[in-house]
Amino acid sequence: MTAIMGIVNVTPDSFSDGGRFLAADAAIAHGRSLLADGAHILDVGGESTRPGAERVAPAEEQARVLPVVAALAAEGALVSIDTMNASTAQAAIDAGARIVNDVSGGLGDPDMLGVVAASDVDVVLQHWRGHSADMYAHAAYADLARDLVAELEGRVGAAAAAGISPDRIILDPGIGFGKRGAQNWEALRALGQIVAIGPRVLVGTSRKRFLAEALAGAEGVEVSTSRRDLATAVTSVLAAQAGAWAVRVHDVAATSDALTVWSRWNGENDGGGA
């Protein structure tokens, strides 16, 4: 079944839950809770990538995430480090992280691919066209699906040139990154083409603005977190149906339930009963 990556934001300013888990103890407890809810991977991040977010110094990022990574990895969790900084990636690997989730796809720090290549961890290469402060300035595409596939293939090539084998690569279409409104739906409709590139594919739609815009409709009503979580669970199932290896979410329980129902619908683990 499609894996679930639970989000552990150790930040004061993430768009959905910023500040709730900034203290290491709170973040570690949250990670344990996500595992209990069905998460297979915990993605720990210390720098918000919400639209307009400012960069965080690597030293501050590491002070936030390393105690959390070390504690959760020591308890046996499969931990991913969400960072664009090669120095943070290396420190997190040393602390027990087994996946580097780089939203810049290795473009944000020229040393990132070398750090990953010198290790034995996997890497998420996300489609990216610029930092959060101005990423929408780069949201122009001649043909979004074609451009998205070509740019992701370019990142696979760059990783291979750095010495990272395809079996260690995970691709992410970068929903919400350098893509406005309807462009995110175009990217999701291109998932089959992205899966066909070859490496595993991770999809992250959780609570993002394009879902709220779809639910708000022409009236522009306020969309609650619970409604965004329901929409996220639906997109998680559709991503799984399109061949995604994993989905990255805040509400692990809702997505776990949705994927369980989907797998039963497909005749997996029927379990019998009336």
Short mmCIF file of C-alpha atoms in Angstrom, two decimals:
data_model
loop_
_atom_site.label_atom_id
_atom_site.label_comp_id
_atom_site.label_asym_id
_atom_site.label_seq_id
_atom_site.Cartn_x
_atom_site.Cartn_y
_atom_site.Cartn_z
CA MET A 1 0.00 0.00 0.00
CA THR A 2 1.08 3.58 -0.56
CA ALA A 3 3.29 4.79 2.29
CA ILE A 4 2.32 7.74 4.48
CA MET A 5 4.88 10.39 5.37
CA GLY A 6 3.77 12.29 8.47
CA ILE A 7 4.78 15.94 8.78
CA VAL A 8 6.69 17.13 11.87
CA ASN A 9 7.16 20.89 11.55
CA VAL A 10 9.68 22.14 14.11
CA THR A 11 9.06 25.76 13.10
CA PRO A 12 7.30 28.87 14.43
CA ASP A 13 5.83 29.85 11.06
CA SER A 14 4.66 26.89 8.95
CA PHE A 15 1.36 27.73 7.26
CA SER A 16 -0.74 25.07 8.96
CA ASP A 17 0.73 24.21 12.36
CA GLY A 18 3.62 26.63 12.86
CA GLY A 19 4.66 26.94 16.50
CA ARG A 20 2.67 23.97 17.81
CA PHE A 21 5.69 21.65 17.82
CA LEU A 22 8.61 24.08 17.98
CA ALA A 23 9.82 22.68 21.32
CA ALA A 24 11.76 19.44 20.80
CA ASP A 25 9.70 17.50 23.35
CA ALA A 26 6.46 18.53 21.66
CA ALA A 27 7.81 17.61 18.21
CA ILE A 28 9.00 14.20 19.41
CA ALA A 29 5.64 13.49 21.02
CA HIS A 30 3.90 14.57 17.82
CA GLY A 31 6.09 12.21 15.81
CA ARG A 32 5.15 9.32 18.09
CA SER A 33 1.49 10.21 17.71
CA LEU A 34 1.77 10.21 13.91
CA LEU A 35 3.37 6.76 14.02
CA ALA A 36 0.52 5.51 16.18
CA ASP A 37 -1.92 6.91 13.61
CA GLY A 38 -0.28 4.92 10.82
CA ALA A 39 2.66 6.95 9.49
CA HIS A 40 5.45 4.92 7.90
CA ILE A 41 7.91 7.83 7.63
CA LEU A 42 8.34 10.99 9.71
CA ASP A 43 9.44 14.09 7.80
CA VAL A 44 11.14 16.51 10.21
CA GLY A 45 11.66 20.09 9.04
CA GLY A 46 13.02 23.22 10.68
CA GLU A 47 12.43 25.78 7.93
CA SER A 48 9.02 26.79 6.62
CA THR A 49 8.57 26.70 2.85
CA ARG A 50 5.15 28.37 2.86
CA PRO A 51 4.68 31.08 0.21
CA GLY A 52 6.60 34.19 1.21
CA ALA A 53 8.64 32.49 3.93
CA GLU A 54 12.09 33.85 4.71
CA ARG A 55 15.16 31.62 4.92
CA VAL A 56 16.46 30.25 8.21
CA ALA A 57 20.18 30.07 9.00
CA PRO A 58 21.45 26.46 8.92
CA ALA A 59 22.65 26.70 12.54
CA GLU A 60 19.16 27.63 13.72
CA GLU A 61 17.58 24.97 11.51
CA GLN A 62 19.87 22.32 12.98
CA ALA A 63 19.22 23.44 16.55
CA ARG A 64 15.53 22.86 15.90
CA VAL A 65 15.61 19.53 14.10
CA LEU A 66 18.59 17.50 15.24
CA PRO A 67 17.30 16.61 18.74
CA VAL A 68 14.02 15.52 17.15
CA VAL A 69 15.66 13.47 14.40
CA ALA A 70 18.02 11.78 16.86
CA ALA A 71 15.28 10.90 19.35
CA LEU A 72 12.81 9.52 16.80
CA ALA A 73 15.48 7.60 14.88
CA ALA A 74 16.75 6.09 18.15
CA GLU A 75 13.23 4.80 18.77
CA GLY A 76 13.26 3.01 15.42
CA ALA A 77 11.31 5.48 13.28
CA LEU A 78 12.16 5.92 9.61
CA VAL A 79 13.05 9.61 9.62
CA SER A 80 13.28 12.01 6.70
CA ILE A 81 14.96 15.40 7.02
CA ASP A 82 13.17 18.20 5.17
CA THR A 83 15.96 20.62 4.26
CA MET A 84 17.57 22.52 1.39
CA ASN A 85 20.89 22.86 3.25
CA ALA A 86 23.62 20.30 2.68
CA SER A 87 25.13 20.89 6.12
CA THR A 88 21.77 20.19 7.78
CA ALA A 89 21.30 17.10 5.64
CA GLN A 90 24.71 15.76 6.69
CA ALA A 91 24.09 16.47 10.37
CA ALA A 92 20.67 14.81 10.19
CA ILE A 93 22.12 11.76 8.44
CA ASP A 94 24.67 11.52 11.24
CA ALA A 95 21.78 11.74 13.72
CA GLY A 96 19.93 8.85 12.07
CA ALA A 97 17.87 10.25 9.17
CA ARG A 98 17.46 7.81 6.28
CA ILE A 99 15.88 10.13 3.70
CA VAL A 100 16.80 13.66 2.65
CA ASN A 101 13.71 15.53 1.44
CA ASP A 102 15.02 18.51 -0.54
CA VAL A 103 12.20 20.69 -1.86
CA SER A 104 14.71 22.41 -4.15
CA GLY A 105 15.62 19.14 -5.85
CA GLY A 106 19.30 19.74 -5.16
CA LEU A 107 19.25 23.23 -6.69
CA GLY A 108 19.20 25.23 -3.46
CA ASP A 109 22.63 24.13 -2.25
CA PRO A 110 25.34 23.01 -4.72
CA ASP A 111 26.74 20.60 -2.12
CA MET A 112 23.49 18.70 -1.51
CA LEU A 113 23.78 16.00 -4.15
CA GLY A 114 27.39 15.32 -3.12
CA VAL A 115 26.37 14.86 0.51
CA VAL A 116 23.66 12.39 -0.48
CA ALA A 117 25.95 10.55 -2.91
CA ALA A 118 28.56 10.05 -0.19
CA SER A 119 25.95 8.48 2.10
CA ASP A 120 23.61 5.52 1.66
CA VAL A 121 20.36 7.43 2.24
CA ASP A 122 17.54 8.08 -0.22
CA VAL A 123 16.71 11.54 -1.54
CA VAL A 124 13.49 13.29 -2.51
CA LEU A 125 14.04 15.59 -5.48
CA GLN A 126 11.13 17.98 -5.75
CA HIS A 127 10.22 20.11 -8.74
CA TRP A 128 11.32 23.63 -7.84
CA ARG A 129 11.72 26.98 -9.56
CA GLY A 130 12.82 29.26 -6.76
CA HIS A 131 12.66 30.03 -3.07
CA SER A 132 9.36 30.64 -1.28
CA ALA A 133 9.80 34.42 -1.17
CA ASP A 134 9.37 34.72 -4.95
CA MET A 135 8.44 31.28 -6.29
CA TYR A 136 5.23 32.45 -7.97
CA ALA A 137 7.27 34.76 -10.20
CA HIS A 138 8.39 31.56 -11.96
CA ALA A 139 4.94 30.02 -12.42
CA ALA A 140 4.85 30.35 -16.22
CA TYR A 141 4.83 27.15 -18.28
CA ALA A 142 4.61 26.54 -22.02
CA ASP A 143 3.08 23.14 -21.30
CA LEU A 144 3.01 22.36 -17.57
CA ALA A 145 2.97 18.56 -17.79
CA ARG A 146 5.73 18.47 -20.39
CA ASP A 147 7.86 21.04 -18.56
CA LEU A 148 7.35 19.30 -15.22
CA VAL A 149 8.43 15.92 -16.58
CA ALA A 150 11.44 17.40 -18.39
CA GLU A 151 12.64 19.31 -15.33
CA LEU A 152 12.26 16.29 -13.05
CA GLU A 153 14.14 14.16 -15.57
CA GLY A 154 16.86 16.81 -15.42
CA ARG A 155 17.12 16.39 -11.65
CA VAL A 156 17.38 12.60 -12.03
CA GLY A 157 20.21 13.18 -14.50
CA ALA A 158 21.98 15.57 -12.14
CA ALA A 159 21.68 13.08 -9.29
CA ALA A 160 23.04 10.29 -11.47
CA ALA A 161 25.99 12.49 -12.47
CA ALA A 162 26.69 13.03 -8.75
CA GLY A 163 26.74 9.27 -8.18
CA ILE A 164 23.21 8.68 -6.84
CA SER A 165 21.58 5.57 -8.29
CA PRO A 166 17.94 5.74 -9.48
CA ASP A 167 16.81 3.29 -6.78
CA ARG A 168 17.73 5.92 -4.14
CA ILE A 169 15.75 8.71 -5.84
CA ILE A 170 12.19 9.79 -5.05
CA LEU A 171 10.53 12.42 -7.24
CA ASP A 172 7.99 14.99 -6.04
CA PRO A 173 5.94 17.16 -8.45
CA GLY A 174 6.11 20.07 -6.00
CA ILE A 175 2.43 20.81 -5.55
CA GLY A 176 2.07 24.45 -4.49
CA PHE A 177 5.70 25.28 -5.34
CA GLY A 178 5.94 27.67 -8.28
CA LYS A 179 2.43 26.68 -9.30
CA ARG A 180 -0.74 28.72 -8.96
CA GLY A 181 -4.28 27.43 -8.42
CA ALA A 182 -5.28 25.38 -11.44
CA GLN A 183 -1.66 24.59 -12.28
CA ASN A 184 -1.57 22.28 -9.27
CA TRP A 185 -4.47 20.27 -10.66
CA GLU A 186 -2.60 20.04 -13.99
CA ALA A 187 0.43 18.72 -12.12
CA LEU A 188 -1.67 16.11 -10.34
CA ARG A 189 -3.22 15.01 -13.63
CA ALA A 190 0.34 14.48 -14.90
CA LEU A 191 1.19 12.00 -12.12
CA GLY A 192 1.06 9.04 -14.48
CA GLN A 193 3.72 10.66 -16.66
CA ILE A 194 5.87 11.43 -13.61
CA VAL A 195 5.59 7.85 -12.32
CA ALA A 196 6.68 6.67 -15.79
CA ILE A 197 10.03 8.47 -15.37
CA GLY A 198 11.05 5.52 -13.20
CA PRO A 199 11.91 6.52 -9.61
CA ARG A 200 9.40 6.38 -6.77
CA VAL A 201 7.04 9.36 -6.50
CA LEU A 202 6.02 11.31 -3.39
CA VAL A 203 2.97 13.60 -3.48
CA GLY A 204 2.31 16.38 -0.96
CA THR A 205 -1.04 18.17 -1.19
CA SER A 206 -1.74 18.43 2.53
CA ARG A 207 -3.89 21.43 3.52
CA LYS A 208 -2.57 23.47 0.62
CA ARG A 209 -4.16 26.62 -0.70
CA PHE A 210 -5.36 25.14 -3.98
CA LEU A 211 -7.55 22.69 -2.05
CA ALA A 212 -9.06 25.51 0.01
CA GLU A 213 -9.69 27.50 -3.18
CA ALA A 214 -11.50 24.55 -4.75
CA LEU A 215 -13.66 24.01 -1.65
CA ALA A 216 -14.40 27.72 -1.18
CA GLY A 217 -15.90 28.08 -4.66
CA ALA A 218 -17.03 31.39 -6.07
CA GLU A 219 -18.32 32.50 -2.66
CA GLY A 220 -14.81 32.45 -1.18
CA VAL A 221 -15.96 31.02 2.15
CA GLU A 222 -13.44 30.20 4.87
CA VAL A 223 -12.31 26.57 4.63
CA SER A 224 -11.53 24.83 7.92
CA THR A 225 -8.55 22.60 8.55
CA SER A 226 -10.85 19.57 8.85
CA ARG A 227 -12.27 20.21 5.38
CA ARG A 228 -8.76 20.59 3.98
CA ASP A 229 -7.80 17.29 5.65
CA LEU A 230 -10.74 15.52 4.01
CA ALA A 231 -9.75 16.95 0.64
CA THR A 232 -6.15 15.87 1.32
CA ALA A 233 -7.29 12.31 2.03
CA VAL A 234 -9.17 12.24 -1.28
CA THR A 235 -6.14 13.47 -3.22
CA SER A 236 -4.00 10.92 -1.37
CA VAL A 237 -6.19 8.11 -2.64
CA LEU A 238 -6.14 9.51 -6.17
CA ALA A 239 -2.34 9.84 -5.99
CA ALA A 240 -2.09 6.22 -4.85
CA GLN A 241 -4.33 5.20 -7.73
CA ALA A 242 -1.97 7.03 -10.12
CA GLY A 243 1.01 5.06 -8.78
CA ALA A 244 2.46 7.29 -6.05
CA TRP A 245 4.86 5.53 -3.69
CA ALA A 246 4.00 7.79 -0.76
CA VAL A 247 1.93 10.81 0.28
CA ARG A 248 3.04 13.53 2.70
CA VAL A 249 0.31 14.67 5.11
CA HIS A 250 -0.46 16.42 8.38
CA ASP A 251 -3.52 14.32 9.32
CA VAL A 252 -2.13 10.81 9.13
CA ALA A 253 -5.21 9.10 10.59
CA ALA A 254 -7.61 10.44 7.93
CA THR A 255 -5.29 9.52 5.08
CA SER A 256 -4.57 6.08 6.58
CA ASP A 257 -8.30 5.38 6.79
CA ALA A 258 -8.87 6.58 3.23
CA LEU A 259 -6.06 4.45 1.84
CA THR A 260 -7.28 1.41 3.80
CA VAL A 261 -10.75 1.77 2.27
CA TRP A 262 -9.22 2.22 -1.19
CA SER A 263 -7.08 -0.91 -0.79
CA ARG A 264 -10.11 -2.93 0.30
CA TRP A 265 -12.04 -1.59 -2.70
CA ASN A 266 -9.22 -3.00 -4.84
CA GLY A 267 -9.47 -6.40 -3.15
CA GLU A 268 -6.36 -6.08 -0.99
CA ASN A 269 -6.47 -7.54 2.54
CA ASP A 270 -10.22 -8.10 2.46
CA GLY A 271 -10.22 -9.66 5.89
CA GLY A 272 -13.62 -11.32 5.49
CA GLY A 273 -16.56 -10.50 7.76
CA ALA A 274 -20.17 -9.59 7.04
#
